[in-house]
Amino acid sequence: MHIDGWTILLQAVNFLILVWLLRRFLYRPVLAVIAERQAATERVRSEAEAARQAAEAASRSLEDQRAALPAERDRLIAAARAEAEAERAALLDRARIEADHALEEARNRLADERAQALGALQRHAADLGTQLATRLVRDAPCGTLTRPLLEEACAAVEALPADRRHALGDGTEPVPVRLAAAGPLPDEDVAHARDRLAAALDRPVALELTEDPSLIAGVELHFAHSVVRRSWKQTLAEAKEEMTRHDSARTDAGALA
Amino acid sequence: MTDSPLTTPIVFLLGPVPVTLPVVVTWGLMAAMTLGSALATRRLRVERPGRVQTVLELVVETLRRQIAETMQADATPFLPLLGTLFLYLAVANLSGLVPGLKAPTAFLETAAALALVVLLASQALGIRRRGLWPYLKGFAHPTPLLLPLNILSELTRAFSLSVRLFGNVMSGEFVIAIVLSLAGLFVPVPLMALELLLGLVQAYIFTVLAAVFIGGAVGTIEKG
C-alpha cells in the first residue's frame, strides 16, 4: 500500500479552499439573511412587547383611575356638600338679615303709623276736648268767667317791671288800650279795669272796647306794641298745644323704647 | 475493477506533482458545490424565502445547531470549517454512487488529509483560544507522566478518524463493485441505498468527532 503525500497535501489544500469558498458563497450570505430575519423578528417582537407594555401601562393607568374614581366621587360629593352648606348658610344669613331688616322696617313703619294714629287721635281728642270746653264755656254765663280773667290780665300788667310798664304806654297820654272781650262786659268791670291799668301805668288810660267771640271767654289787652291775653281761647290753645307736645314727646319716647 | 482499492490512480502530472483521481474528483465537487452555493444564494430574501433558500437555511441552521450542541459553545466561528467538512464528506461519499465516479473519500489520502486538517485546526484553535503555554500544559494533565500518552492519543484520534472513514467508504464501494460484477445490474441497488445511508452517517460521525476534538482543544468541553 502506497500513500501519496502530494495527494494528501493537495486534498488538504483543496479542502481549505473549499472552506473559504463556501464561507464566501454559502455561510456568510445565508447567515446574514437569517440574522436579518432574526433582527426583523426581534424588532417586531420588541415592538409588540413595547405595545404590550404600553397596553399594560394604559390598563394599569385605567385601573388606577377606576380605583381612584370612588375617592374622587366622594371628594367631589363632599366638596359639593360643603359648597351647598356654605351657600345654604349664606342664604340663611342673607334671609335672616333681610327678614330682620324687613321686620325692623315693619316695626318702624308700625311705630310711625301708630305714632301718626296716636298723634291724629290725640289731635282729635284735643280738638274734641277743646270743642267740648269751648261749648261748655260758651254755655256758661259770660261775666262769671270773664271777670276773673280780666282781673288776671290787670294783675299781669301790674306784675310787670316798672320800665316795661312804662314802655307799654309808648309815651302817649292817655294810653290807648283796646280791650277785646268775648261778649259785652259790665260797665263796673270796665271801669274797674281802667282804674287798675291807669294805676299800673301811672297814666290815664283810654279803653276801646271790642267784641271778639273767638275768645270764648276772657279778655285781651292790646297795647301799642304788645298784647296781654287772658282768654279761654288762649288757654285752650295753650292746653291743646301742651297736650299735643306732651303726647308726641311721650309717643316718641315710647317708639324709641 | 481489476485495480487494487488501495492504489491511487494518477490522472496527470503537474510538473513533478502527480494529480491523482481523488484530487480531480474533489475539484469537480468543489466547483459544483461553489457554483451551486453561488447560484442558490444569489437572490436571498428576508421575506417569503423560496424553496431552495428554505432548504439552504435549514441545512445551515441545522449544522450550526448540531455543532453548538456538540461543542457547548457558539458555533458560528466553527461553522465554515465543520459545516464544510460535513457537506464535503456527504457529497464526496455520495459521489461514489454516480456511475463512473469514485468517491474521493474511498482513498486513504483524502481521509488522511481531512483528519490532518482537523488535527492541525484543533491545535491552532486551542492555542489561539487558550494561549500557547496553557494549551501545552493541558497535555501534561493530570500528571506529566501522561504527556507522551496524551500526544499519542491526539495522533491516534486523527489516525482513527481517517481510517474509519476510508475503511467504511472504500469497503462499501468495493462490495458494490463485487456484487455488480457477480450478480448483474439491479442486484446492488439495496446495497447502494445502504451505501447512501452509510455515507451520510460517516459524514456525520466524522464531523461530530472533529467538533468534539476541536471543542476539547478550545476548552468548551472535556477532552475525549
PDB file of N, CA and C in Angstrom, chain B residues 126-188:
ATOM      1  N   GLY B 126      -6.947  25.663  19.609  1.00  0.00           N
ATOM      2  CA  GLY B 126      -6.679  25.526  21.051  1.00  0.00           C
ATOM      3  C   GLY B 126      -5.663  26.546  21.523  1.00  0.00           C
ATOM      4  N   ILE B 127      -4.584  26.687  20.746  1.00  0.00           N
ATOM      5  CA  ILE B 127      -3.534  27.655  21.119  1.00  0.00           C
ATOM      6  C   ILE B 127      -4.095  29.071  21.063  1.00  0.00           C
ATOM      7  N   ARG B 128      -4.919  29.362  20.023  1.00  0.00           N
ATOM      8  CA  ARG B 128      -5.448  30.722  19.864  1.00  0.00           C
ATOM      9  C   ARG B 128      -6.436  31.066  20.982  1.00  0.00           C
ATOM     10  N   ARG B 129      -7.238  30.085  21.373  1.00  0.00           N
ATOM     11  CA  ARG B 129      -8.256  30.359  22.400  1.00  0.00           C
ATOM     12  C   ARG B 129      -7.667  30.381  23.811  1.00  0.00           C
ATOM     13  N   ARG B 130      -6.742  29.455  24.077  1.00  0.00           N
ATOM     14  CA  ARG B 130      -6.273  29.302  25.473  1.00  0.00           C
ATOM     15  C   ARG B 130      -4.878  29.848  25.703  1.00  0.00           C
ATOM     16  N   GLY B 131      -4.149  30.169  24.637  1.00  0.00           N
ATOM     17  CA  GLY B 131      -2.769  30.596  24.797  1.00  0.00           C
ATOM     18  C   GLY B 131      -1.850  29.386  24.676  1.00  0.00           C
ATOM     19  N   LEU B 132      -0.609  29.632  24.230  1.00  0.00           N
ATOM     20  CA  LEU B 132       0.307  28.511  23.917  1.00  0.00           C
ATOM     21  C   LEU B 132       0.638  27.676  25.138  1.00  0.00           C
ATOM     22  N   TRP B 133       1.052  28.360  26.209  1.00  0.00           N
ATOM     23  CA  TRP B 133       1.526  27.629  27.390  1.00  0.00           C
ATOM     24  C   TRP B 133       0.392  26.866  28.092  1.00  0.00           C
ATOM     25  N   PRO B 134      -0.737  27.519  28.365  1.00  0.00           N
ATOM     26  CA  PRO B 134      -1.840  26.750  28.999  1.00  0.00           C
ATOM     27  C   PRO B 134      -2.292  25.578  28.133  1.00  0.00           C
ATOM     28  N   TYR B 135      -2.242  25.776  26.799  1.00  0.00           N
ATOM     29  CA  TYR B 135      -2.669  24.669  25.928  1.00  0.00           C
ATOM     30  C   TYR B 135      -1.692  23.509  26.009  1.00  0.00           C
ATOM     31  N   LEU B 136      -0.417  23.853  25.942  1.00  0.00           N
ATOM     32  CA  LEU B 136       0.597  22.788  26.009  1.00  0.00           C
ATOM     33  C   LEU B 136       0.596  22.109  27.366  1.00  0.00           C
ATOM     34  N   LYS B 137       0.292  22.938  28.434  1.00  0.00           N
ATOM     35  CA  LYS B 137       0.243  22.361  29.782  1.00  0.00           C
ATOM     36  C   LYS B 137      -0.884  21.335  29.893  1.00  0.00           C
ATOM     37  N   GLY B 138      -1.900  21.508  29.052  1.00  0.00           N
ATOM     38  CA  GLY B 138      -3.037  20.584  29.062  1.00  0.00           C
ATOM     39  C   GLY B 138      -2.614  19.159  28.720  1.00  0.00           C
ATOM     40  N   PHE B 139      -1.535  19.002  27.957  1.00  0.00           N
ATOM     41  CA  PHE B 139      -1.063  17.644  27.600  1.00  0.00           C
ATOM     42  C   PHE B 139      -0.447  16.935  28.789  1.00  0.00           C
ATOM     43  N   ALA B 140       0.020  17.736  29.783  1.00  0.00           N
ATOM     44  CA  ALA B 140       0.628  17.137  30.976  1.00  0.00           C
ATOM     45  C   ALA B 140      -0.401  17.012  32.095  1.00  0.00           C
ATOM     46  N   HIS B 141      -1.648  17.050  31.750  1.00  0.00           N
ATOM     47  CA  HIS B 141      -2.724  16.982  32.750  1.00  0.00           C
ATOM     48  C   HIS B 141      -3.288  15.564  32.782  1.00  0.00           C
ATOM     49  N   PRO B 142      -3.576  14.956  33.878  1.00  0.00           N
ATOM     50  CA  PRO B 142      -3.432  15.426  35.272  1.00  0.00           C
ATOM     51  C   PRO B 142      -2.012  15.272  35.824  1.00  0.00           C
ATOM     52  N   THR B 143      -1.128  14.520  35.097  1.00  0.00           N
ATOM     53  CA  THR B 143       0.242  14.350  35.587  1.00  0.00           C
ATOM     54  C   THR B 143       1.182  14.348  34.381  1.00  0.00           C
ATOM     55  N   PRO B 144       2.376  14.906  34.542  1.00  0.00           N
ATOM     56  CA  PRO B 144       3.342  14.938  33.408  1.00  0.00           C
ATOM     57  C   PRO B 144       3.670  13.561  32.840  1.00  0.00           C
ATOM     58  N   LEU B 145       3.420  12.549  33.646  1.00  0.00           N
ATOM     59  CA  LEU B 145       3.709  11.184  33.167  1.00  0.00           C
ATOM     60  C   LEU B 145       2.835  10.826  31.968  1.00  0.00           C
ATOM     61  N   LEU B 146       1.655  11.516  31.875  1.00  0.00           N
ATOM     62  CA  LEU B 146       0.722  11.199  30.789  1.00  0.00           C
ATOM     63  C   LEU B 146       1.020  11.995  29.511  1.00  0.00           C
ATOM     64  N   LEU B 147       2.047  12.858  29.537  1.00  0.00           N
ATOM     65  CA  LEU B 147       2.353  13.710  28.376  1.00  0.00           C
ATOM     66  C   LEU B 147       2.533  12.900  27.086  1.00  0.00           C
ATOM     67  N   PRO B 148       3.374  11.867  27.079  1.00  0.00           N
ATOM     68  CA  PRO B 148       3.530  11.101  25.821  1.00  0.00           C
ATOM     69  C   PRO B 148       2.239  10.401  25.395  1.00  0.00           C
ATOM     70  N   LEU B 149       1.505   9.911  26.380  1.00  0.00           N
ATOM     71  CA  LEU B 149       0.255   9.220  26.061  1.00  0.00           C
ATOM     72  C   LEU B 149      -0.763  10.183  25.471  1.00  0.00           C
ATOM     73  N   ASN B 150      -0.819  11.412  26.046  1.00  0.00           N
ATOM     74  CA  ASN B 150      -1.766  12.431  25.538  1.00  0.00           C
ATOM     75  C   ASN B 150      -1.413  12.815  24.106  1.00  0.00           C
ATOM     76  N   ILE B 151      -0.100  13.007  23.848  1.00  0.00           N
ATOM     77  CA  ILE B 151       0.329  13.351  22.480  1.00  0.00           C
ATOM     78  C   ILE B 151      -0.015  12.208  21.529  1.00  0.00           C
ATOM     79  N   LEU B 152       0.235  10.977  21.987  1.00  0.00           N
ATOM     80  CA  LEU B 152      -0.059   9.793  21.177  1.00  0.00           C
ATOM     81  C   LEU B 152      -1.561   9.680  20.889  1.00  0.00           C
ATOM     82  N   SER B 153      -2.369   9.973  21.934  1.00  0.00           N
ATOM     83  CA  SER B 153      -3.826   9.858  21.749  1.00  0.00           C
ATOM     84  C   SER B 153      -4.304  10.903  20.731  1.00  0.00           C
ATOM     85  N   GLU B 154      -3.678  12.084  20.739  1.00  0.00           N
ATOM     86  CA  GLU B 154      -4.032  13.132  19.773  1.00  0.00           C
ATOM     87  C   GLU B 154      -3.793  12.634  18.344  1.00  0.00           C
ATOM     88  N   LEU B 155      -2.656  11.945  18.164  1.00  0.00           N
ATOM     89  CA  LEU B 155      -2.304  11.449  16.821  1.00  0.00           C
ATOM     90  C   LEU B 155      -3.181  10.268  16.431  1.00  0.00           C
ATOM     91  N   THR B 156      -3.406   9.387  17.397  1.00  0.00           N
ATOM     92  CA  THR B 156      -4.192   8.183  17.072  1.00  0.00           C
ATOM     93  C   THR B 156      -5.649   8.539  16.789  1.00  0.00           C
ATOM     94  N   ARG B 157      -6.127   9.590  17.429  1.00  0.00           N
ATOM     95  CA  ARG B 157      -7.506  10.013  17.152  1.00  0.00           C
ATOM     96  C   ARG B 157      -7.640  10.450  15.694  1.00  0.00           C
ATOM     97  N   ALA B 158      -6.654  11.225  15.254  1.00  0.00           N
ATOM     98  CA  ALA B 158      -6.677  11.654  13.850  1.00  0.00           C
ATOM     99  C   ALA B 158      -6.539  10.444  12.928  1.00  0.00           C
ATOM    100  N   PHE B 159      -5.675   9.532  13.315  1.00  0.00           N
ATOM    101  CA  PHE B 159      -5.454   8.331  12.501  1.00  0.00           C
ATOM    102  C   PHE B 159      -6.738   7.499  12.411  1.00  0.00           C
ATOM    103  N   SER B 160      -7.398   7.331  13.584  1.00  0.00           N
ATOM    104  CA  SER B 160      -8.625   6.521  13.608  1.00  0.00           C
ATOM    105  C   SER B 160      -9.729   7.201  12.788  1.00  0.00           C
ATOM    106  N   LEU B 161      -9.752   8.530  12.839  1.00  0.00           N
ATOM    107  CA  LEU B 161     -10.722   9.277  12.030  1.00  0.00           C
ATOM    108  C   LEU B 161     -10.572   8.901  10.553  1.00  0.00           C
ATOM    109  N   SER B 162      -9.337   9.017  10.094  1.00  0.00           N
ATOM    110  CA  SER B 162      -9.089   8.802   8.661  1.00  0.00           C
ATOM    111  C   SER B 162      -9.328   7.350   8.269  1.00  0.00           C
ATOM    112  N   VAL B 163      -8.887   6.434   9.095  1.00  0.00           N
ATOM    113  CA  VAL B 163      -9.014   5.008   8.757  1.00  0.00           C
ATOM    114  C   VAL B 163     -10.482   4.592   8.776  1.00  0.00           C
ATOM    115  N   ARG B 164     -11.231   5.093   9.773  1.00  0.00           N
ATOM    116  CA  ARG B 164     -12.654   4.742   9.861  1.00  0.00           C
ATOM    117  C   ARG B 164     -13.375   5.180   8.587  1.00  0.00           C
ATOM    118  N   LEU B 165     -13.140   6.438   8.195  1.00  0.00           N
ATOM    119  CA  LEU B 165     -13.822   6.962   7.014  1.00  0.00           C
ATOM    120  C   LEU B 165     -13.415   6.173   5.769  1.00  0.00           C
ATOM    121  N   PHE B 166     -12.131   6.052   5.592  1.00  0.00           N
ATOM    122  CA  PHE B 166     -11.611   5.367   4.406  1.00  0.00           C
ATOM    123  C   PHE B 166     -12.131   3.935   4.342  1.00  0.00           C
ATOM    124  N   GLY B 167     -12.042   3.241   5.471  1.00  0.00           N
ATOM    125  CA  GLY B 167     -12.448   1.817   5.513  1.00  0.00           C
ATOM    126  C   GLY B 167     -13.920   1.660   5.154  1.00  0.00           C
ATOM    127  N   ASN B 168     -14.772   2.485   5.752  1.00  0.00           N
ATOM    128  CA  ASN B 168     -16.218   2.360   5.513  1.00  0.00           C
ATOM    129  C   ASN B 168     -16.578   2.642   4.059  1.00  0.00           C
ATOM    130  N   VAL B 169     -16.074   3.761   3.547  1.00  0.00           N
ATOM    131  CA  VAL B 169     -16.462   4.153   2.186  1.00  0.00           C
ATOM    132  C   VAL B 169     -15.854   3.198   1.163  1.00  0.00           C
ATOM    133  N   MET B 170     -14.584   2.911   1.346  1.00  0.00           N
ATOM    134  CA  MET B 170     -13.894   2.022   0.395  1.00  0.00           C
ATOM    135  C   MET B 170     -14.545   0.648   0.386  1.00  0.00           C
ATOM    136  N   SER B 171     -14.839   0.099   1.586  1.00  0.00           N
ATOM    137  CA  SER B 171     -15.401  -1.258   1.654  1.00  0.00           C
ATOM    138  C   SER B 171     -16.787  -1.295   1.017  1.00  0.00           C
ATOM    139  N   GLY B 172     -17.571  -0.233   1.248  1.00  0.00           N
ATOM    140  CA  GLY B 172     -18.903  -0.168   0.650  1.00  0.00           C
ATOM    141  C   GLY B 172     -18.811  -0.222  -0.864  1.00  0.00           C
ATOM    142  N   GLU B 173     -17.954   0.629  -1.398  1.00  0.00           N
ATOM    143  CA  GLU B 173     -17.806   0.667  -2.860  1.00  0.00           C
ATOM    144  C   GLU B 173     -17.267  -0.670  -3.388  1.00  0.00           C
ATOM    145  N   PHE B 174     -16.374  -1.234  -2.652  1.00  0.00           N
ATOM    146  CA  PHE B 174     -15.746  -2.498  -3.059  1.00  0.00           C
ATOM    147  C   PHE B 174     -16.796  -3.604  -3.115  1.00  0.00           C
ATOM    148  N   VAL B 175     -17.646  -3.661  -2.061  1.00  0.00           N
ATOM    149  CA  VAL B 175     -18.708  -4.675  -2.004  1.00  0.00           C
ATOM    150  C   VAL B 175     -19.667  -4.479  -3.164  1.00  0.00           C
ATOM    151  N   ILE B 176     -20.061  -3.221  -3.421  1.00  0.00           N
ATOM    152  CA  ILE B 176     -20.999  -2.947  -4.526  1.00  0.00           C
ATOM    153  C   ILE B 176     -20.369  -3.380  -5.850  1.00  0.00           C
ATOM    154  N   ALA B 177     -19.097  -3.048  -6.020  1.00  0.00           N
ATOM    155  CA  ALA B 177     -18.406  -3.416  -7.262  1.00  0.00           C
ATOM    156  C   ALA B 177     -18.364  -4.924  -7.438  1.00  0.00           C
ATOM    157  N   ILE B 178     -18.104  -5.649  -6.350  1.00  0.00           N
ATOM    158  CA  ILE B 178     -18.029  -7.122  -6.417  1.00  0.00           C
ATOM    159  C   ILE B 178     -19.398  -7.693  -6.770  1.00  0.00           C
ATOM    160  N   VAL B 179     -20.456  -7.184  -6.047  1.00  0.00           N
ATOM    161  CA  VAL B 179     -21.823  -7.689  -6.295  1.00  0.00           C
ATOM    162  C   VAL B 179     -22.233  -7.364  -7.720  1.00  0.00           C
ATOM    163  N   LEU B 180     -21.904  -6.173  -8.163  1.00  0.00           N
ATOM    164  CA  LEU B 180     -22.255  -5.773  -9.531  1.00  0.00           C
ATOM    165  C   LEU B 180     -21.583  -6.672 -10.573  1.00  0.00           C
ATOM    166  N   SER B 181     -20.326  -6.987 -10.307  1.00  0.00           N
ATOM    167  CA  SER B 181     -19.602  -7.823 -11.268  1.00  0.00           C
ATOM    168  C   SER B 181     -20.099  -9.264 -11.246  1.00  0.00           C
ATOM    169  N   LEU B 182     -20.640  -9.699 -10.088  1.00  0.00           N
ATOM    170  CA  LEU B 182     -21.090 -11.082  -9.961  1.00  0.00           C
ATOM    171  C   LEU B 182     -22.562 -11.245 -10.345  1.00  0.00           C
ATOM    172  N   ALA B 183     -23.448 -10.357  -9.904  1.00  0.00           N
ATOM    173  CA  ALA B 183     -24.898 -10.616  -9.987  1.00  0.00           C
ATOM    174  C   ALA B 183     -25.591  -9.860 -11.110  1.00  0.00           C
ATOM    175  N   GLY B 184     -25.144  -8.747 -11.501  1.00  0.00           N
ATOM    176  CA  GLY B 184     -25.843  -8.052 -12.576  1.00  0.00           C
ATOM    177  C   GLY B 184     -26.237  -6.630 -12.189  1.00  0.00           C
ATOM    178  N   LEU B 185     -27.106  -6.039 -13.025  1.00  0.00           N
ATOM    179  CA  LEU B 185     -27.316  -4.592 -12.962  1.00  0.00           C
ATOM    180  C   LEU B 185     -28.077  -4.123 -11.719  1.00  0.00           C
ATOM    181  N   PHE B 186     -29.245  -4.737 -11.410  1.00  0.00           N
ATOM    182  CA  PHE B 186     -30.117  -4.177 -10.350  1.00  0.00           C
ATOM    183  C   PHE B 186     -29.946  -4.813  -8.973  1.00  0.00           C
ATOM    184  N   VAL B 187     -29.138  -5.838  -8.886  1.00  0.00           N
ATOM    185  CA  VAL B 187     -28.950  -6.521  -7.596  1.00  0.00           C
ATOM    186  C   VAL B 187     -28.288  -5.611  -6.559  1.00  0.00           C
ATOM    187  N   PRO B 188     -27.297  -4.790  -6.924  1.00  0.00           N
ATOM    188  CA  PRO B 188     -26.636  -3.966  -5.893  1.00  0.00           C
ATOM    189  C   PRO B 188     -27.465  -2.767  -5.426  1.00  0.00           C
TER     190      PRO B 188
END
